[in-house]
Tab-separated table of C-alpha atoms and ligand atoms in Angstrom:
chain	number	residue	atom	x	y	z
A	7	MET	CA	104.862	110.656	106.295
A	8	ASP	CA	101.905	112.702	107.680
A	9	MET	CA	99.012	110.678	105.967
A	10	TRP	CA	97.092	113.691	106.169
A	11	ARG	CA	99.838	115.573	103.590
A	12	TYR	CA	100.214	113.321	101.738
A	13	ASP	CA	99.377	114.208	98.303
A	14	LEU	CA	99.881	111.556	95.479
A	15	GLN	CA	100.716	114.000	93.216
A	16	ASP	CA	103.762	115.442	94.320
A	17	ASN	CA	105.209	112.069	94.606
A	18	LEU	CA	105.385	110.068	92.196
A	19	ARG	CA	108.862	109.155	90.898
A	20	GLY	CA	110.565	108.094	88.325
A	21	VAL	CA	107.938	107.831	85.309
A	22	GLU	CA	110.583	108.520	83.010
A	23	LYS	CA	111.880	104.947	83.102
A	24	LEU	CA	108.559	103.802	82.314
A	25	PHE	CA	108.335	106.045	79.333
A	26	VAL	CA	111.826	105.279	77.513
A	27	LYS	CA	110.584	101.643	77.810
A	28	ILE	CA	107.132	102.184	76.543
A	29	THR	CA	108.350	104.077	73.636
A	30	GLN	CA	110.724	100.686	73.347
A	31	VAL	CA	107.760	98.251	72.972
A	32	ASN	CA	104.493	97.848	70.919
A	33	LYS	CA	102.442	94.610	72.032
A	34	ILE	CA	101.617	95.766	75.837
A	35	VAL	CA	99.549	93.100	77.615
A	36	LEU	CA	97.559	94.941	80.752
A	37	VAL	CA	96.837	92.059	83.679
A	38	GLY	CA	94.650	92.318	86.313
A	39	HIS	CA	93.620	90.605	89.582
A	40	VAL	CA	91.321	88.108	90.217
A	41	ASN	CA	87.158	88.969	90.895
A	42	PRO	CA	88.163	92.259	89.247
A	43	ASP	CA	86.689	95.224	90.465
A	44	GLY	CA	86.009	98.827	89.424
A	45	ASP	CA	89.432	99.790	90.382
A	46	CYS	CA	91.052	96.505	88.374
A	47	ILE	CA	88.893	96.619	85.557
A	48	GLY	CA	89.307	101.015	85.489
A	49	SER	CA	93.601	101.084	85.649
A	50	ILE	CA	93.752	98.198	82.844
A	51	THR	CA	91.087	100.131	80.576
A	52	GLY	CA	92.254	103.491	81.461
A	53	LEU	CA	95.956	102.861	81.241
A	54	GLY	CA	95.472	100.609	78.241
A	55	GLY	CA	93.382	102.728	76.079
A	56	TYR	CA	95.944	105.716	76.904
A	57	LEU	CA	98.659	103.525	75.188
A	58	LYS	CA	96.402	102.163	72.528
A	59	ASP	CA	94.517	105.574	71.261
A	60	CYS	CA	97.579	107.766	72.516
A	61	CYS	CA	100.677	105.903	72.042
A	62	GLY	CA	99.935	103.689	68.901
A	63	LYS	CA	100.601	100.269	70.910
A	64	ASN	CA	98.932	97.138	69.992
A	65	VAL	CA	97.176	96.057	73.586
A	66	THR	CA	95.386	93.580	74.608
A	67	LEU	CA	93.547	93.698	79.057
A	68	VAL	CA	93.305	90.444	80.454
A	69	VAL	CA	91.754	89.069	83.819
A	70	PRO	CA	91.868	85.644	85.491
A	71	ASN	CA	87.836	85.309	85.593
A	72	GLU	CA	85.166	86.828	84.445
A	73	VAL	CA	84.339	90.477	84.161
A	74	PRO	CA	81.111	91.836	86.393
A	75	GLN	CA	78.222	92.809	83.762
A	76	PHE	CA	78.373	96.426	85.117
A	77	LEU	CA	81.984	97.282	84.383
A	78	LYS	CA	81.459	96.079	81.083
A	79	PHE	CA	81.195	99.026	79.347
A	80	LEU	CA	84.733	100.504	80.127
A	81	SER	CA	86.304	98.130	77.851
A	82	HIS	CA	85.062	100.297	74.984
A	83	ASP	CA	86.417	98.661	71.427
A	84	MET	CA	89.258	97.044	73.274
A	85	ASN	CA	89.934	93.135	73.811
A	86	LEU	CA	89.620	91.790	77.664
A	87	TYR	CA	89.691	88.571	77.708
A	88	SER	CA	88.927	86.357	80.761
A	89	TYR	CA	91.881	83.561	81.400
A	90	ASN	CA	89.205	81.026	82.281
A	91	ILE	CA	87.322	81.388	78.758
A	92	HIS	CA	89.584	82.713	76.241
A	93	LYS	CA	92.897	80.525	77.465
A	94	GLU	CA	94.526	80.044	73.488
A	95	GLU	CA	94.026	84.057	72.898
A	96	VAL	CA	95.820	85.165	76.280
A	97	HIS	CA	98.487	82.263	75.870
A	98	SER	CA	98.863	83.711	71.895
A	99	ALA	CA	98.936	87.158	73.291
A	100	LEU	CA	101.770	86.996	75.840
A	101	GLU	CA	103.660	84.693	73.817
A	102	SER	CA	103.990	88.054	71.704
A	103	ALA	CA	104.144	90.485	74.276
A	104	ASP	CA	106.858	92.786	74.563
A	105	MET	CA	105.879	93.992	77.847
A	106	VAL	CA	103.117	92.883	80.242
A	107	ILE	CA	101.834	95.504	83.100
A	108	CYS	CA	100.334	94.227	86.354
A	109	MET	CA	97.588	96.612	88.066
A	110	ASP	CA	95.518	96.838	91.236
A	111	LEU	CA	97.602	93.705	92.606
A	112	ASN	CA	100.859	92.672	94.575
A	113	SER	CA	101.443	89.409	93.766
A	114	LEU	CA	101.364	87.036	91.152
A	115	LYS	CA	99.194	84.990	93.546
A	116	ARG	CA	96.184	87.141	93.255
A	117	MET	CA	96.041	85.865	89.567
A	118	ASP	CA	95.133	82.412	89.828
A	119	ASP	CA	96.716	80.383	87.119
A	120	LEU	CA	97.324	83.448	85.099
A	121	GLY	CA	99.901	84.027	87.747
A	122	ALA	CA	101.986	81.132	86.163
A	123	ALA	CA	101.615	82.377	82.060
A	124	ILE	CA	102.672	85.741	83.482
A	125	GLN	CA	105.970	84.440	85.161
A	126	GLY	CA	106.515	81.869	82.413
A	127	CYS	CA	106.233	84.487	79.509
A	128	GLY	CA	109.615	86.359	78.480
A	129	ALA	CA	107.653	90.064	78.330
A	130	TYR	CA	109.152	92.482	80.489
A	131	LYS	CA	107.324	92.780	83.412
A	132	ALA	CA	106.042	96.259	85.073
A	133	LEU	CA	103.798	96.707	88.205
A	134	ILE	CA	101.746	99.647	88.858
A	135	ASP	CA	99.448	99.332	92.125
A	136	HIS	CA	98.347	100.602	95.737
A	137	HIS	CA	98.956	97.343	97.660
A	138	PRO	CA	102.109	97.181	100.302
A	139	ASN	CA	104.453	94.694	99.674
A	140	PRO	CA	104.901	94.084	96.179
A	141	ASP	CA	106.525	90.652	94.974
A	142	ASP	CA	110.063	91.244	93.649
A	143	THR	CA	108.721	89.022	90.354
A	144	PHE	CA	108.746	92.412	88.346
A	145	GLU	CA	111.283	94.804	86.969
A	146	LEU	CA	109.787	98.124	87.150
A	147	VAL	CA	107.558	99.033	90.292
A	148	TYR	CA	105.529	101.803	90.611
A	149	SER	CA	104.007	100.679	94.278
A	150	TYR	CA	102.183	103.573	96.258
A	151	PRO	CA	100.201	102.110	99.152
A	152	GLN	CA	98.701	105.862	100.251
A	153	SER	CA	97.255	106.321	96.834
A	154	SER	CA	93.215	106.146	96.876
A	155	SER	CA	93.713	103.409	93.955
A	156	THR	CA	95.305	102.008	90.973
A	157	CYS	CA	93.481	104.410	88.770
A	158	GLU	CA	94.479	107.519	90.545
A	159	LEU	CA	97.809	106.597	90.580
A	160	ALA	CA	97.605	105.194	86.449
A	161	TYR	CA	95.988	109.350	86.536
A	162	TRP	CA	99.299	111.152	87.890
A	163	ILE	CA	101.416	108.469	85.599
A	164	ILE	CA	99.701	109.165	82.581
A	165	LYS	CA	99.675	112.677	83.124
A	166	GLU	CA	103.673	112.583	83.772
A	167	LEU	CA	104.142	110.829	80.388
A	168	ILE	CA	102.347	113.157	78.816
A	169	GLN	CA	104.771	116.231	80.096
A	170	ILE	CA	107.808	113.906	79.598
A	171	GLY	CA	106.962	113.109	76.229
A	172	GLY	CA	106.708	117.132	75.705
A	173	GLU	CA	103.611	117.231	73.222
A	174	TYR	CA	100.030	118.243	74.998
A	175	ILE	CA	97.894	115.065	74.326
A	176	GLN	CA	94.488	115.530	75.708
A	177	MET	CA	93.426	112.348	77.301
A	178	PRO	CA	90.867	110.651	75.312
A	179	TYR	CA	86.614	110.538	77.346
A	180	ASN	CA	86.861	106.581	77.324
A	181	VAL	CA	90.279	106.823	79.440
A	182	ALA	CA	89.045	109.473	81.720
A	183	LEU	CA	86.125	108.075	82.446
A	184	SER	CA	87.721	104.541	82.939
A	185	LEU	CA	90.035	106.334	85.579
A	186	TYR	CA	87.112	108.193	87.157
A	187	THR	CA	85.121	104.706	87.542
A	188	GLY	CA	87.648	103.165	89.289
A	189	MET	CA	88.663	105.752	91.551
A	190	MET	CA	84.983	106.372	92.830
A	191	THR	CA	84.727	102.558	93.440
A	192	ASP	CA	87.470	102.087	95.206
A	193	THR	CA	87.566	104.942	97.817
A	194	ASN	CA	83.576	103.658	98.272
A	195	ASN	CA	82.433	107.027	96.649
A	196	PHE	CA	84.855	109.447	98.024
A	197	ALA	CA	84.850	107.782	101.455
A	198	ASN	CA	88.082	105.937	102.084
A	199	SER	CA	91.680	106.722	101.583
A	200	VAL	CA	90.918	109.783	99.308
A	201	LEU	CA	93.925	112.595	99.401
A	202	PRO	CA	93.861	116.284	98.123
A	203	SER	CA	95.342	114.880	94.853
A	204	THR	CA	92.110	112.591	94.632
A	205	PHE	CA	89.738	115.082	94.607
A	206	ARG	CA	92.185	117.319	92.275
A	207	MET	CA	91.786	114.499	89.489
A	208	ALA	CA	88.199	113.973	90.048
A	209	SER	CA	88.071	117.718	89.255
A	210	GLU	CA	90.112	117.509	86.151
A	211	LEU	CA	88.474	114.676	85.126
A	212	LEU	CA	84.941	116.152	85.405
A	213	ALA	CA	85.980	118.634	82.713
A	214	TYR	CA	85.992	115.595	80.308
A	215	GLY	CA	82.125	115.777	80.549
A	216	ILE	CA	81.829	112.561	82.170
A	217	ASP	CA	78.191	112.388	83.922
A	218	LYS	CA	78.705	111.590	87.504
A	219	ASP	CA	75.344	111.097	88.111
A	220	LYS	CA	74.901	109.096	85.558
A	221	LEU	CA	77.941	107.126	86.628
A	222	GLN	CA	77.235	106.431	89.994
A	223	GLY	CA	73.650	105.227	88.834
A	224	MET	CA	75.326	102.356	86.589
A	225	VAL	CA	77.515	101.879	89.077
A	226	PHE	CA	76.238	101.722	92.168
A	227	GLY	CA	72.654	101.741	91.660
A	228	GLY	CA	72.655	98.201	89.511
A	229	TYR	CA	71.442	96.173	92.348
A	230	SER	CA	68.410	93.687	92.666
A	231	GLU	CA	65.497	93.767	94.790
A	232	SER	CA	66.747	90.273	96.108
A	233	ARG	CA	69.945	91.679	97.158
A	234	MET	CA	68.294	94.216	98.525
A	235	ARG	CA	66.405	91.435	100.795
A	236	LEU	CA	69.633	89.774	101.582
A	237	MET	CA	71.979	92.573	102.892
A	238	GLY	CA	68.669	93.008	105.455
A	239	ASP	CA	68.242	89.313	106.596
A	240	MET	CA	71.976	89.579	107.050
A	241	LEU	CA	71.495	92.628	109.145
A	242	LEU	CA	68.824	92.062	111.044
A	243	ASN	CA	69.381	88.167	111.352
A	244	LYS	CA	73.312	87.363	111.000
A	245	MET	CA	75.500	89.965	112.210
A	246	THR	CA	76.613	89.114	115.311
A	247	ILE	CA	78.205	91.497	117.127
A	248	TYR	CA	81.270	90.783	120.029
A	249	ASN	CA	81.628	93.953	121.684
A	250	ASN	CA	84.818	92.299	124.170
A	251	LEU	CA	86.566	92.113	120.637
A	252	GLY	CA	84.984	95.131	119.182
A	253	ALA	CA	84.024	93.361	116.172
A	254	SER	CA	81.470	92.035	113.763
A	255	VAL	CA	81.162	88.665	111.839
A	256	MET	CA	78.486	87.853	108.944
A	257	VAL	CA	78.561	84.639	107.248
A	258	ILE	CA	76.603	84.315	104.272
A	259	THR	CA	75.759	80.322	103.703
A	260	LYS	CA	75.049	78.199	100.096
A	261	GLU	CA	72.020	78.140	101.583
A	262	ASP	CA	71.591	82.232	102.026
A	263	LYS	CA	72.503	82.201	98.588
A	264	ALA	CA	70.063	79.720	96.900
A	265	LYS	CA	67.812	81.540	99.034
A	266	TYR	CA	68.064	84.797	98.219
A	267	ASN	CA	68.916	84.248	94.187
A	268	PHE	CA	72.424	84.890	94.897
A	269	ALA	CA	74.222	86.525	92.076
A	270	LYS	CA	78.354	87.428	91.777
A	271	GLY	CA	78.705	91.039	93.311
A	272	ASP	CA	75.219	91.072	94.954
A	273	SER	CA	76.965	90.919	98.557
A	274	GLU	CA	79.772	94.333	97.448
A	275	GLY	CA	79.400	96.515	100.536
A	276	PHE	CA	77.828	94.386	103.360
A	277	VAL	CA	81.274	94.223	104.880
A	278	ASN	CA	81.491	98.051	105.780
A	279	LEU	CA	78.458	98.519	107.053
A	280	PRO	CA	78.675	97.162	110.865
A	281	LEU	CA	81.635	99.914	111.021
A	282	ASN	CA	78.703	102.371	111.499
A	283	ILE	CA	78.312	100.708	114.431
A	284	LYS	CA	79.902	102.804	117.545
A	285	ASP	CA	82.748	101.323	119.050
A	286	ILE	CA	83.200	98.675	116.012
A	287	HIS	CA	86.031	99.108	114.695
A	288	ILE	CA	86.493	95.485	112.418
A	289	SER	CA	84.125	93.626	109.927
A	290	ALA	CA	84.383	90.321	108.428
A	291	LEU	CA	81.955	88.355	105.991
A	292	PHE	CA	82.529	84.891	105.259
A	293	THR	CA	80.703	83.426	102.027
A	294	GLU	CA	80.184	80.041	101.150
A	295	ASP	CA	81.757	79.494	97.583
A	296	ASP	CA	81.917	75.809	96.276
A	297	ASP	CA	85.465	75.239	96.825
A	298	TYR	CA	86.481	77.644	99.992
A	299	ILE	CA	85.091	80.557	101.669
A	300	ARG	CA	85.727	84.069	100.803
A	301	VAL	CA	86.896	85.941	103.646
A	302	SER	CA	86.345	90.007	103.512
A	303	LEU	CA	87.406	91.924	106.232
A	304	ARG	CA	87.218	96.030	107.041
A	305	SER	CA	88.698	97.813	109.831
A	306	LYS	CA	88.504	101.614	111.100
A	307	ASP	CA	90.958	103.215	113.465
A	308	ASP	CA	93.912	102.315	111.602
A	309	PHE	CA	93.458	97.935	112.850
A	310	PRO	CA	95.871	95.923	110.395
A	311	VAL	CA	92.905	93.349	108.704
A	312	ASN	CA	95.940	92.859	106.035
A	313	LYS	CA	98.081	91.379	108.670
A	314	LEU	CA	95.508	89.145	110.245
A	315	SER	CA	94.589	87.649	106.688
A	316	ASN	CA	98.192	87.274	106.473
A	317	GLN	CA	98.489	85.578	109.137
A	318	TYR	CA	95.279	83.580	109.753
A	319	PHE	CA	93.278	83.574	106.409
A	320	ASN	CA	95.575	83.264	103.532
A	321	GLY	CA	95.463	86.093	102.042
A	322	GLY	CA	96.403	90.043	102.258
A	323	GLY	CA	95.284	93.515	101.570
A	324	HIS	CA	95.030	97.084	102.561
A	325	GLN	CA	94.978	97.751	106.078
A	326	ARG	CA	91.705	98.689	106.383
A	327	ALA	CA	90.414	96.314	103.671
A	328	ALA	CA	91.504	93.089	103.143
A	329	GLY	CA	90.764	89.312	101.925
A	330	GLY	CA	91.326	85.936	102.052
A	331	LYS	CA	90.331	82.180	101.563
A	332	LEU	CA	89.900	80.022	103.997
A	333	ALA	CA	89.092	76.070	103.730
A	334	MET	CA	86.733	74.498	106.485
A	335	ALA	CA	83.580	74.073	107.392
A	336	ILE	CA	80.943	76.769	106.912
A	337	GLY	CA	80.042	75.923	110.177
A	338	ASP	CA	83.048	76.775	112.108
A	339	VAL	CA	84.190	79.374	110.578
A	340	GLU	CA	83.071	82.450	113.195
A	341	GLU	CA	84.735	80.365	115.680
A	342	TYR	CA	87.560	80.112	114.077
A	343	PHE	CA	87.541	84.149	113.509
A	344	VAL	CA	86.716	84.749	117.193
A	345	LYS	CA	90.023	82.981	118.417
A	346	CYS	CA	92.229	84.324	115.825
A	347	LEU	CA	91.302	87.223	116.472
A	348	THR	CA	91.430	87.173	119.996
A	349	GLU	CA	94.749	85.588	119.792
A	350	PHE	CA	96.187	88.438	117.509
A	351	LYS	CA	95.053	91.536	119.701
A	352	GLN	CA	97.091	89.416	122.306
A	353	LEU	CA	100.230	89.712	120.105
B	10	LIG	P1	87.231	92.223	99.019
B	10	LIG	O1	87.077	92.133	100.764
B	10	LIG	O2	86.722	93.502	98.641
B	10	LIG	O3	86.959	91.225	98.165
B	10	LIG	O4	88.817	92.684	99.212
B	10	LIG	C1	89.598	93.902	99.900
B	10	LIG	C2	91.131	94.043	99.442
B	10	LIG	O5	91.907	92.656	99.949
B	10	LIG	C3	91.162	93.618	97.921
B	10	LIG	O6	91.331	95.088	97.537
B	10	LIG	C4	92.465	92.890	97.705
B	10	LIG	O7	93.256	94.175	97.902
B	10	LIG	C5	92.519	92.016	99.708
B	10	LIG	N1	92.417	91.332	99.021
B	10	LIG	C6	90.813	89.925	98.573
B	10	LIG	N2	91.067	89.018	98.636
B	10	LIG	C7	92.852	88.687	98.971
B	10	LIG	C8	93.000	87.577	99.081
B	10	LIG	O8	92.617	86.689	98.307
B	10	LIG	N3	95.039	87.441	98.916
B	10	LIG	C9	95.046	89.354	99.129
B	10	LIG	N4	96.599	88.999	99.428
B	10	LIG	N5	94.134	89.807	99.120
B	10	LIG	C10	93.294	89.863	98.806
B	11	LIG	MN1	92.326	98.854	93.702
């Protein structure tokens, strides 16, 4: 299908099944992925808020680990548990759940230990996501890789649920705020993967009274001075350009982290920057963590970094944005990347 003409609103199929299932259940747990981002928190709080406030369901929200401070405002009065901190609460919610809805992930592997807990629970399992190739773990799957974000998908699904229900229910403001936020972050402020329906969604949601300038300030403008200086150091001293491969590599070591008082989320967006260089169409960022190296890959011109990640970096993702994990010495990572990319390009 011609991507340019693709419009999510006109292509949604089978929301009736979800409608019927929702009417049959009471306790619903919505689950997101490890290191939750705006799209993950936006989609579980958005759909969760709708199910709670408009459908009267008992809703619990769960993610595998900590929610970044700048996204906490989206949970409002809902229970949002991090599994690494609230194991008991999560187990108890899963034991009594009628339905689990996983969002913004295509595999239970994207949930670390929480994946096993989800797999083991007896609840009906649904997936709402925009990553390619979903696991076959789920009984009901809404997988739309063309969607700008899971939040956009959730928005059109909620609109369809409202229509099928046959009543006009105004989406609550909090739901609108969550869905707008996740779409805004996953498209990098309307830069990537936007469809005609994405702008339609944005325009409809703004009518709920969302203050988009304030929201942008809260989400994109809350960085520290040290993050800015780390970014400067990376671009000036640590970015290696491989013109023969059309690629850029940056590495953040534990030493860099200590020097710049690194906090979670401080390197957000760094990996996109080298793609602004003419003829650089692949960018890699490697970040040294305690137990492993976090891999972040971006591309332009349709180079499939999800395949590259799947093949060499124990991960996956979207065609132009993917990630993974490596277990090796941080000093060896760049050479490994160059070797893998060279081989991949020759295949
Ligand atoms: P980021 O570079 O922002 O951490 O991740 C970009 C995208 O890559 C995410 O939206 C997600 O789809 C995917 N991704 C990141 N890490 C992993 C991973 O470890 N495994 C898989 N399968 N996908 C990942
Ligand atoms: Mn997403």
